[in-house]
CSV table of N, CA and C and ligand atoms in Angstrom, one decimal:
chain,number,residue,atom,x,y,z
A,1,MET,N,-0.7,-0.8,26.1
A,1,MET,CA,-0.2,-0.7,24.7
A,1,MET,C,-0.9,-1.9,23.9
A,2,THR,N,-0.4,-2.7,24.1
A,2,THR,CA,-1.4,-4.3,23.0
A,2,THR,C,-2.3,-3.7,23.0
A,3,LYS,N,-3.3,-3.6,23.9
A,3,LYS,CA,-4.7,-3.3,24.1
A,3,LYS,C,-5.0,-2.0,23.2
A,4,ILE,N,-4.5,-1.1,23.3
A,4,ILE,CA,-4.7,-0.1,22.3
A,4,ILE,C,-4.3,-0.2,20.9
A,5,VAL,N,-3.4,-0.6,20.7
A,5,VAL,CA,-3.1,-1.4,19.5
A,5,VAL,C,-4.3,-2.0,18.5
A,6,LEU,N,-4.5,-3.3,19.8
A,6,LEU,CA,-5.5,-4.1,18.9
A,6,LEU,C,-6.8,-3.2,18.6
A,7,ALA,N,-7.4,-2.7,19.7
A,7,ALA,CA,-8.5,-2.0,19.8
A,7,ALA,C,-8.4,-0.9,18.3
A,8,LEU,N,-7.7,-0.3,17.9
A,8,LEU,CA,-7.1,0.5,16.9
A,8,LEU,C,-7.2,-0.2,15.8
A,9,SER,N,-6.4,-1.5,15.5
A,9,SER,CA,-6.2,-2.0,14.1
A,9,SER,C,-8.0,-2.9,14.0
A,10,LEU,N,-8.5,-3.4,15.2
A,10,LEU,CA,-9.8,-3.4,15.2
A,10,LEU,C,-10.8,-2.6,14.0
A,11,PHE,N,-10.3,-1.2,15.2
A,11,PHE,CA,-11.4,-0.1,14.5
A,11,PHE,C,-11.2,0.1,12.9
A,12,VAL,N,-9.7,-0.2,12.5
A,12,VAL,CA,-9.6,0.7,11.0
A,12,VAL,C,-9.7,-0.5,10.3
A,13,VAL,N,-9.7,-1.6,10.9
A,13,VAL,CA,-9.8,-3.0,9.6
A,13,VAL,C,-11.3,-3.2,9.5
A,14,SER,N,-12.0,-3.6,10.1
A,14,SER,CA,-13.4,-4.1,10.6
A,14,SER,C,-14.0,-3.6,9.4
A,15,PRO,N,-14.5,-2.2,9.2
A,15,PRO,CA,-15.3,-2.2,8.3
A,15,PRO,C,-14.6,-2.3,6.5
A,16,VAL,N,-13.4,-2.4,6.6
A,16,VAL,CA,-12.7,-2.4,5.4
A,16,VAL,C,-13.0,-3.7,4.7
A,17,PHE,N,-12.4,-4.9,5.9
A,17,PHE,CA,-13.1,-5.8,5.5
A,17,PHE,C,-14.2,-6.6,4.8
A,18,ALA,N,-15.0,-5.7,5.5
A,18,ALA,CA,-16.4,-6.1,4.8
A,18,ALA,C,-16.4,-5.7,3.4
A,19,GLN,N,-15.9,-4.5,3.2
A,19,GLN,CA,-16.1,-3.3,2.1
A,19,GLN,C,-15.5,-4.3,1.0
A,20,LYS,N,-13.9,-4.4,1.3
A,20,LYS,CA,-13.2,-4.6,0.4
A,20,LYS,C,-12.6,-6.0,0.0
A,21,ASP,N,-13.3,-7.1,0.5
A,21,ASP,CA,-13.0,-8.6,0.6
A,21,ASP,C,-13.2,-8.6,-0.8
A,22,GLY,N,-14.3,-8.7,-1.5
A,22,GLY,CA,-14.5,-8.6,-2.9
A,22,GLY,C,-13.5,-8.4,-4.1
A,23,LYS,N,-12.8,-7.3,-3.9
A,23,LYS,CA,-11.5,-6.6,-4.6
A,23,LYS,C,-10.4,-7.7,-4.7
A,24,THR,N,-10.3,-7.8,-3.2
A,24,THR,CA,-9.1,-8.6,-2.9
A,24,THR,C,-9.2,-10.1,-3.5
A,25,GLN,N,-10.3,-10.7,-3.3
A,25,GLN,CA,-10.4,-12.1,-3.8
A,25,GLN,C,-10.7,-12.0,-5.1
A,26,GLN,N,-10.8,-10.7,-6.2
A,26,GLN,CA,-11.0,-11.3,-7.4
A,26,GLN,C,-9.9,-11.0,-8.1
A,27,SER,N,-9.0,-10.2,-7.3
A,27,SER,CA,-7.6,-10.3,-8.2
A,27,SER,C,-6.4,-11.5,-7.8
A,28,LYS,N,-7.2,-12.1,-6.7
A,28,LYS,CA,-6.4,-13.4,-6.1
A,28,LYS,C,-6.1,-14.4,-7.5
A,29,PRO,N,-6.9,-15.1,-8.0
A,29,PRO,CA,-6.9,-16.1,-8.7
A,29,PRO,C,-5.7,-15.8,-9.9
A,30,GLN,N,-5.8,-14.7,-10.3
A,30,GLN,CA,-5.1,-14.4,-11.7
A,30,GLN,C,-3.7,-13.8,-11.1
A,31,GLU,N,-3.0,-14.6,-9.8
A,31,GLU,CA,-1.9,-13.9,-9.3
A,31,GLU,C,-0.9,-14.3,-10.1
A,32,LYS,N,-0.4,-13.8,-11.2
A,32,LYS,CA,1.0,-14.0,-12.0
A,32,LYS,C,2.0,-12.9,-11.5
A,33,THR,N,3.5,-13.0,-11.8
A,33,THR,CA,4.5,-12.2,-11.7
A,33,THR,C,3.7,-10.7,-12.4
A,34,PRO,N,4.0,-9.6,-11.6
A,34,PRO,CA,3.3,-8.6,-12.3
A,34,PRO,C,3.6,-8.0,-13.7
A,35,ALA,N,4.7,-8.7,-14.0
A,35,ALA,CA,5.4,-8.7,-15.3
A,35,ALA,C,4.8,-9.0,-16.4
A,36,GLN,N,4.0,-10.2,-16.0
A,36,GLN,CA,3.2,-10.8,-17.0
A,36,GLN,C,2.1,-10.5,-17.1
A,37,GLN,N,1.5,-9.8,-15.7
A,37,GLN,CA,0.2,-9.0,-16.2
A,37,GLN,C,-0.3,-7.9,-16.7
A,38,PRO,N,-0.9,-7.7,-17.5
A,38,PRO,CA,-1.6,-6.4,-18.0
A,38,PRO,C,-1.8,-5.5,-17.1
A,39,ALA,N,-1.3,-4.2,-17.5
A,39,ALA,CA,-1.6,-3.1,-16.5
A,39,ALA,C,-3.0,-3.2,-15.9
A,40,GLN,N,-3.0,-3.4,-14.6
A,40,GLN,CA,-4.4,-3.3,-14.0
A,40,GLN,C,-4.6,-2.1,-13.4
A,41,LYS,N,-6.1,-1.9,-13.7
A,41,LYS,CA,-6.7,-0.8,-13.5
A,41,LYS,C,-7.1,-0.6,-12.0
A,42,PHE,N,-6.9,0.6,-11.8
A,42,PHE,CA,-7.3,1.0,-10.5
A,42,PHE,C,-8.2,2.1,-10.4
A,43,ASP,N,-9.1,2.1,-9.3
A,43,ASP,CA,-9.6,3.4,-8.8
A,43,ASP,C,-9.3,4.2,-7.8
A,44,ASP,N,-8.8,5.1,-8.3
A,44,ASP,CA,-7.9,6.1,-7.5
A,44,ASP,C,-8.4,6.5,-6.4
A,45,LYS,N,-10.0,6.8,-6.7
A,45,LYS,CA,-10.3,7.2,-5.3
A,45,LYS,C,-10.9,6.2,-4.5
A,46,ALA,N,-11.1,5.0,-4.4
A,46,ALA,CA,-11.5,3.9,-3.6
A,46,ALA,C,-10.1,3.6,-2.9
A,47,MET,N,-9.0,3.2,-3.7
A,47,MET,CA,-7.4,3.4,-3.1
A,47,MET,C,-7.2,4.3,-2.0
A,48,ILE,N,-7.3,5.4,-2.4
A,48,ILE,CA,-7.2,6.4,-1.4
A,48,ILE,C,-8.1,6.3,-0.4
A,49,ASP,N,-9.3,5.9,-0.4
A,49,ASP,CA,-10.2,5.6,0.5
A,49,ASP,C,-9.5,4.4,1.4
A,50,LEU,N,-9.2,3.6,0.7
A,50,LEU,CA,-8.9,2.6,1.5
A,50,LEU,C,-7.5,2.6,2.4
A,51,ALA,N,-6.4,3.5,1.4
A,51,ALA,CA,-5.3,4.0,2.5
A,51,ALA,C,-5.5,4.8,3.7
A,52,THR,N,-6.9,5.5,3.8
A,52,THR,CA,-7.0,6.5,4.6
A,52,THR,C,-7.3,5.7,5.5
A,53,LYS,N,-8.0,4.7,5.6
A,53,LYS,CA,-8.7,3.7,6.2
A,53,LYS,C,-7.9,3.0,7.3
A,54,LYS,N,-6.8,2.3,6.4
A,54,LYS,CA,-5.6,2.0,7.0
A,54,LYS,C,-4.3,2.3,7.4
A,55,GLY,N,-4.9,3.8,7.5
A,55,GLY,CA,-3.5,4.9,8.4
A,55,GLY,C,-2.5,4.9,7.5
A,56,CYS,N,-2.4,4.8,6.3
A,56,CYS,CA,-1.2,5.0,5.4
A,56,CYS,C,-1.4,6.7,5.1
A,57,MET,N,-2.4,7.1,4.9
A,57,MET,CA,-2.5,8.7,4.6
A,57,MET,C,-2.0,9.2,5.5
A,58,ALA,N,-1.7,9.2,6.8
A,58,ALA,CA,-1.2,9.7,8.1
A,58,ALA,C,0.2,10.0,7.7
A,59,CYS,N,0.8,9.5,7.0
A,59,CYS,CA,2.3,9.4,6.6
A,59,CYS,C,2.4,9.7,5.1
A,60,HIS,N,1.6,9.3,4.3
A,60,HIS,CA,1.7,9.5,3.0
A,60,HIS,C,0.8,10.7,2.1
A,61,GLN,N,1.0,11.2,0.8
A,61,GLN,CA,0.1,12.0,0.2
A,61,GLN,C,0.8,11.3,-1.1
A,62,ILE,N,-0.5,11.4,-2.3
A,62,ILE,CA,0.1,11.0,-3.3
A,62,ILE,C,1.3,12.1,-4.1
A,63,ASP,N,1.1,13.2,-4.1
A,63,ASP,CA,2.0,14.3,-4.6
A,63,ASP,C,3.2,14.6,-3.9
A,64,ASN,N,3.1,14.9,-2.5
A,64,ASN,CA,3.9,15.7,-1.6
A,64,ASN,C,4.7,15.0,-0.3
A,65,LYS,N,5.8,14.8,-0.1
A,65,LYS,CA,6.3,14.2,1.0
A,65,LYS,C,5.5,14.8,2.0
A,66,LEU,N,5.3,13.7,3.3
A,66,LEU,CA,4.8,14.3,4.6
A,66,LEU,C,5.8,13.5,5.5
A,67,ILE,N,5.4,12.6,6.1
A,67,ILE,CA,6.2,11.8,7.3
A,67,ILE,C,7.1,10.7,6.0
A,68,GLY,N,6.7,10.1,5.1
A,68,GLY,CA,7.0,9.5,4.0
A,68,GLY,C,7.4,9.8,2.8
A,69,PRO,N,7.9,8.9,1.9
A,69,PRO,CA,8.1,9.6,0.5
A,69,PRO,C,6.6,10.2,-0.2
A,70,SER,N,6.3,11.0,-1.2
A,70,SER,CA,5.2,10.8,-1.7
A,70,SER,C,5.2,9.9,-2.6
A,71,TRP,N,3.8,9.1,-2.9
A,71,TRP,CA,4.0,8.1,-3.6
A,71,TRP,C,3.9,7.9,-5.1
A,72,LYS,N,4.2,9.4,-5.4
A,72,LYS,CA,4.4,9.5,-6.7
A,72,LYS,C,5.9,9.2,-6.9
A,73,GLU,N,6.7,9.9,-6.0
A,73,GLU,CA,8.2,9.5,-5.8
A,73,GLU,C,8.5,8.0,-5.8
A,74,VAL,N,7.6,7.3,-5.0
A,74,VAL,CA,8.1,6.2,-4.6
A,74,VAL,C,7.8,5.3,-6.1
A,75,SER,N,6.6,5.6,-7.0
A,75,SER,CA,6.6,5.2,-8.2
A,75,SER,C,7.4,5.2,-9.1
A,76,LYS,N,8.3,6.6,-9.1
A,76,LYS,CA,9.3,7.0,-10.2
A,76,LYS,C,10.3,6.2,-9.6
A,77,LYS,N,10.7,5.7,-8.7
A,77,LYS,CA,12.1,5.3,-7.8
A,77,LYS,C,12.2,3.6,-8.2
A,78,TYR,N,10.9,3.0,-8.4
A,78,TYR,CA,10.9,1.6,-8.6
A,78,TYR,C,10.2,1.2,-9.7
A,79,THR,N,10.7,-0.3,-10.1
A,79,THR,CA,9.9,-1.1,-11.6
A,79,THR,C,8.8,-2.0,-11.1
A,80,GLU,N,8.2,-2.7,-11.8
A,80,GLU,CA,7.3,-3.6,-10.7
A,80,GLU,C,8.6,-5.1,-10.4
A,81,LYS,N,9.2,-5.0,-10.9
A,81,LYS,CA,10.7,-6.1,-10.5
A,81,LYS,C,10.5,-5.8,-8.9
A,82,ASP,N,10.1,-4.5,-8.4
A,82,ASP,CA,10.3,-4.5,-7.0
A,82,ASP,C,9.5,-4.5,-6.2
A,83,VAL,N,8.0,-5.4,-7.0
A,83,VAL,CA,6.7,-5.6,-5.9
A,83,VAL,C,7.1,-6.0,-4.5
A,84,ASP,N,8.2,-7.3,-5.0
A,84,ASP,CA,7.9,-7.9,-3.7
A,84,ASP,C,8.7,-7.3,-2.4
A,85,SER,N,9.9,-6.6,-2.7
A,85,SER,CA,10.6,-5.8,-2.1
A,85,SER,C,9.7,-5.0,-1.6
A,86,LEU,N,8.9,-4.4,-2.3
A,86,LEU,CA,7.7,-3.0,-1.7
A,86,LEU,C,6.6,-3.4,-0.6
A,87,VAL,N,6.2,-5.2,-1.1
A,87,VAL,CA,5.1,-5.5,-0.1
A,87,VAL,C,6.0,-5.7,1.0
A,88,ASN,N,7.2,-6.3,1.1
A,88,ASN,CA,8.2,-6.5,2.3
A,88,ASN,C,8.0,-5.1,2.6
A,89,SER,N,8.2,-4.4,2.6
A,89,SER,CA,8.3,-2.8,3.2
A,89,SER,C,7.3,-2.4,4.1
A,90,VAL,N,6.0,-2.5,3.0
A,90,VAL,CA,4.8,-2.2,3.6
A,90,VAL,C,4.4,-3.1,4.8
A,91,LEU,N,4.9,-4.5,4.6
A,91,LEU,CA,4.4,-5.3,5.6
A,91,LEU,C,5.2,-5.3,6.9
A,92,ASN,N,6.4,-5.3,7.1
A,92,ASN,CA,7.4,-5.1,8.2
A,92,ASN,C,8.2,-4.0,8.1
A,93,GLY,N,7.4,-3.0,7.7
A,93,GLY,CA,8.5,-1.7,8.1
A,93,GLY,C,9.7,-1.3,7.4
A,94,SER,N,10.2,0.0,6.8
A,94,SER,CA,11.3,0.2,6.2
A,94,SER,C,11.9,1.4,6.5
A,95,VAL,N,13.5,1.3,7.0
A,95,VAL,CA,14.2,2.6,7.3
A,95,VAL,C,15.1,2.7,6.3
A,96,GLY,N,15.6,3.9,6.0
A,96,GLY,CA,16.9,4.1,4.9
A,96,GLY,C,17.0,4.1,3.4
A,97,LYS,N,15.6,3.8,2.9
A,97,LYS,CA,15.7,3.8,1.7
A,97,LYS,C,15.1,5.5,1.3
A,98,TRP,N,14.5,6.2,2.2
A,98,TRP,CA,14.4,7.4,1.7
A,98,TRP,C,14.9,8.5,2.8
A,99,GLY,N,15.5,7.7,3.9
A,99,GLY,CA,16.0,8.5,4.8
A,99,GLY,C,16.3,8.1,6.2
A,100,ASN,N,16.2,9.0,6.8
A,100,ASN,CA,16.0,8.0,8.6
A,100,ASN,C,14.8,7.9,9.5
A,101,VAL,N,13.9,8.4,8.8
A,101,VAL,CA,12.5,7.9,9.4
A,101,VAL,C,12.3,6.4,9.2
A,102,PRO,N,11.4,5.9,10.2
A,102,PRO,CA,11.2,4.4,9.4
A,102,PRO,C,10.1,4.3,9.4
A,103,MET,N,9.5,3.6,8.3
A,103,MET,CA,8.0,3.4,8.6
A,103,MET,C,7.6,1.9,9.1
A,104,THR,N,6.8,2.2,9.9
A,104,THR,CA,6.6,1.1,10.8
A,104,THR,C,5.8,-0.1,10.3
A,105,ALA,N,5.8,-1.4,10.5
A,105,ALA,CA,5.2,-2.5,10.0
A,105,ALA,C,3.7,-2.4,10.1
A,106,ASN,N,3.5,-2.6,9.0
A,106,ASN,CA,1.7,-2.7,8.7
A,106,ASN,C,1.3,-4.0,8.7
A,107,LYS,N,2.2,-5.0,8.8
A,107,LYS,CA,1.3,-6.2,9.0
A,107,LYS,C,0.4,-6.5,10.5
A,108,GLY,N,-1.3,-6.7,9.9
A,108,GLY,CA,-1.7,-6.8,11.2
A,108,GLY,C,-2.5,-5.4,10.6
A,109,ILE,N,-2.6,-5.0,9.9
A,109,ILE,CA,-3.4,-3.8,9.5
A,109,ILE,C,-3.8,-3.9,7.9
A,110,VAL,N,-2.7,-4.7,7.3
A,110,VAL,CA,-3.1,-4.8,6.1
A,110,VAL,C,-2.6,-6.4,5.6
A,111,THR,N,-3.3,-7.2,5.0
A,111,THR,CA,-3.0,-8.2,4.2
A,111,THR,C,-2.0,-8.3,3.5
A,112,GLU,N,-1.6,-9.4,2.9
A,112,GLU,CA,-0.5,-9.4,2.2
A,112,GLU,C,-1.0,-8.9,0.8
A,113,ALA,N,-2.1,-9.7,0.6
A,113,ALA,CA,-2.7,-9.4,-1.1
A,113,ALA,C,-3.2,-7.8,-0.9
A,114,GLU,N,-3.8,-7.3,0.4
A,114,GLU,CA,-3.7,-5.8,0.1
A,114,GLU,C,-2.4,-4.8,-0.1
A,115,ALA,N,-1.4,-5.2,0.8
A,115,ALA,CA,-0.4,-4.5,0.6
A,115,ALA,C,0.3,-4.6,-1.0
A,116,LYS,N,-0.3,-5.7,-1.7
A,116,LYS,CA,0.4,-5.8,-3.2
A,116,LYS,C,-0.4,-5.1,-3.7
A,117,GLN,N,-1.6,-5.0,-3.4
A,117,GLN,CA,-2.3,-4.2,-4.4
A,117,GLN,C,-1.8,-2.6,-3.7
A,118,PHE,N,-1.8,-2.6,-2.8
A,118,PHE,CA,-1.3,-0.8,-2.4
A,118,PHE,C,0.1,-0.7,-3.6
A,119,VAL,N,0.7,-1.7,-3.4
A,119,VAL,CA,2.1,-1.4,-4.1
A,119,VAL,C,1.6,-1.2,-5.9
A,120,LEU,N,0.9,-2.1,-6.5
A,120,LEU,CA,0.6,-2.3,-8.0
A,120,LEU,C,0.2,-1.0,-7.8
A,121,TRP,N,-0.7,-0.4,-7.1
A,121,TRP,CA,-1.7,1.0,-7.8
A,121,TRP,C,-0.4,2.0,-7.2
A,122,ILE,N,0.0,1.9,-6.4
A,122,ILE,CA,1.4,3.0,-6.0
A,122,ILE,C,2.5,3.4,-7.6
A,123,LEU,N,2.6,2.0,-7.8
A,123,LEU,CA,3.5,2.0,-9.1
A,123,LEU,C,2.5,2.8,-10.1
A,124,SER,N,1.4,2.4,-10.2
A,124,SER,CA,0.7,2.9,-11.2
A,124,SER,C,0.5,4.8,-11.5
A,125,LEU,N,1.1,5.4,-10.7
A,125,LEU,CA,0.9,6.6,-10.4
A,125,LEU,C,1.6,7.4,-11.0
A,126,LYS,N,2.6,6.4,-11.3
A,126,LYS,CA,3.9,7.5,-12.4
A,126,LYS,C,3.6,7.9,-13.3
A,127,ASN,N,2.3,7.5,-14.0
A,127,ASN,CA,1.9,8.4,-15.5
A,127,ASN,C,0.8,8.7,-15.1
A,128,LYS,N,0.8,9.1,-13.9
A,128,LYS,CA,-0.7,10.4,-13.6
A,128,LYS,C,0.2,11.6,-13.1
B,1,HEC,C1,4.2,6.0,10.3
B,1,HEC,C2,3.9,6.7,9.1
B,1,HEC,C3,3.8,5.9,8.3
B,1,HEC,C4,2.7,5.0,7.9
B,1,HEC,C5,1.7,4.9,8.5
B,1,HEC,C6,2.8,4.5,6.9
B,1,HEC,N1,3.9,4.6,6.0
B,1,HEC,FE1,4.9,3.8,3.9
B,1,HEC,N2,6.6,5.2,4.6
B,1,HEC,C7,6.8,6.0,5.5
B,1,HEC,C8,8.2,6.0,5.8
B,1,HEC,C9,9.0,7.3,6.8
B,1,HEC,C10,8.7,5.6,4.3
B,1,HEC,C11,10.4,5.9,4.0
B,1,HEC,C12,11.1,4.6,4.7
B,1,HEC,C13,12.5,4.3,4.3
B,1,HEC,O1,13.1,5.2,4.0
B,1,HEC,O2,12.9,3.0,4.4
B,1,HEC,C14,7.7,4.6,4.0
B,1,HEC,C15,7.9,4.3,2.5
B,1,HEC,C16,7.0,3.4,1.9
B,1,HEC,C17,7.1,3.0,0.7
B,1,HEC,C18,8.4,2.7,-0.2
B,1,HEC,C19,9.1,1.5,0.5
B,1,HEC,C20,10.6,1.5,-0.4
B,1,HEC,O3,10.6,0.1,-0.1
B,1,HEC,O4,11.0,2.1,-0.5
B,1,HEC,C21,5.9,2.8,0.4
B,1,HEC,C22,5.6,1.5,-1.0
B,1,HEC,C23,4.7,2.6,1.2
B,1,HEC,N3,5.7,3.2,2.5
B,1,HEC,C24,3.7,2.6,1.4
B,1,HEC,C25,2.7,2.4,2.6
B,1,HEC,C26,1.6,2.1,2.8
B,1,HEC,C27,1.0,1.3,1.4
B,1,HEC,C28,1.1,2.4,3.9
B,1,HEC,C29,-0.3,2.0,4.6
B,1,HEC,C30,-0.4,0.4,4.7
B,1,HEC,C31,2.0,3.1,4.6
B,1,HEC,N4,3.1,3.1,3.8
B,1,HEC,C32,2.0,3.5,6.0
B,1,HEC,C33,5.7,6.0,6.7
B,1,HEC,C34,4.5,5.4,6.7
């Protein structure tokens, strides 16, 4: 089991690191509380690609509920004040906020910085 998970996460993670590191690094230095931060511009397609590579899209869609809530719904329920809580949900898993189906932990699949990028991007979908 551990082997399978390990193999799976290596498979999923390695190509992405090479490709995405630049982005993650860039956003690090100006890491303030999101409220102070001017709305960040996201490349939706790049974020969807990353979410696909990280396995998020097996359970989520932008517009429609799948196993998890649609990300637009998520963006409407929360504000920038909830970023830390949402990052925690993504990293450690979550249950009971949307129903009885749990989101499994994604720690080891995404870094904390990546989880934060996802959360900020998801919140930005509100107006789309
Ligand atoms: C195994 C299926 C599954 C995967 C994979 C998955 N999610 Fe989820 N996600 C869910 C479910 C189910 C919920 C609702 C959990 C709840 O009710 O608390 C959820 C909830 C969320 C929420 C809202 C959390 C909250 O506190 O309300 C966010 C944000 C989210 N997912 C982002 C992601 C991201 C980003 C990824 C990829 C790194 C991901 N999810 C991968 C199933 C999944």
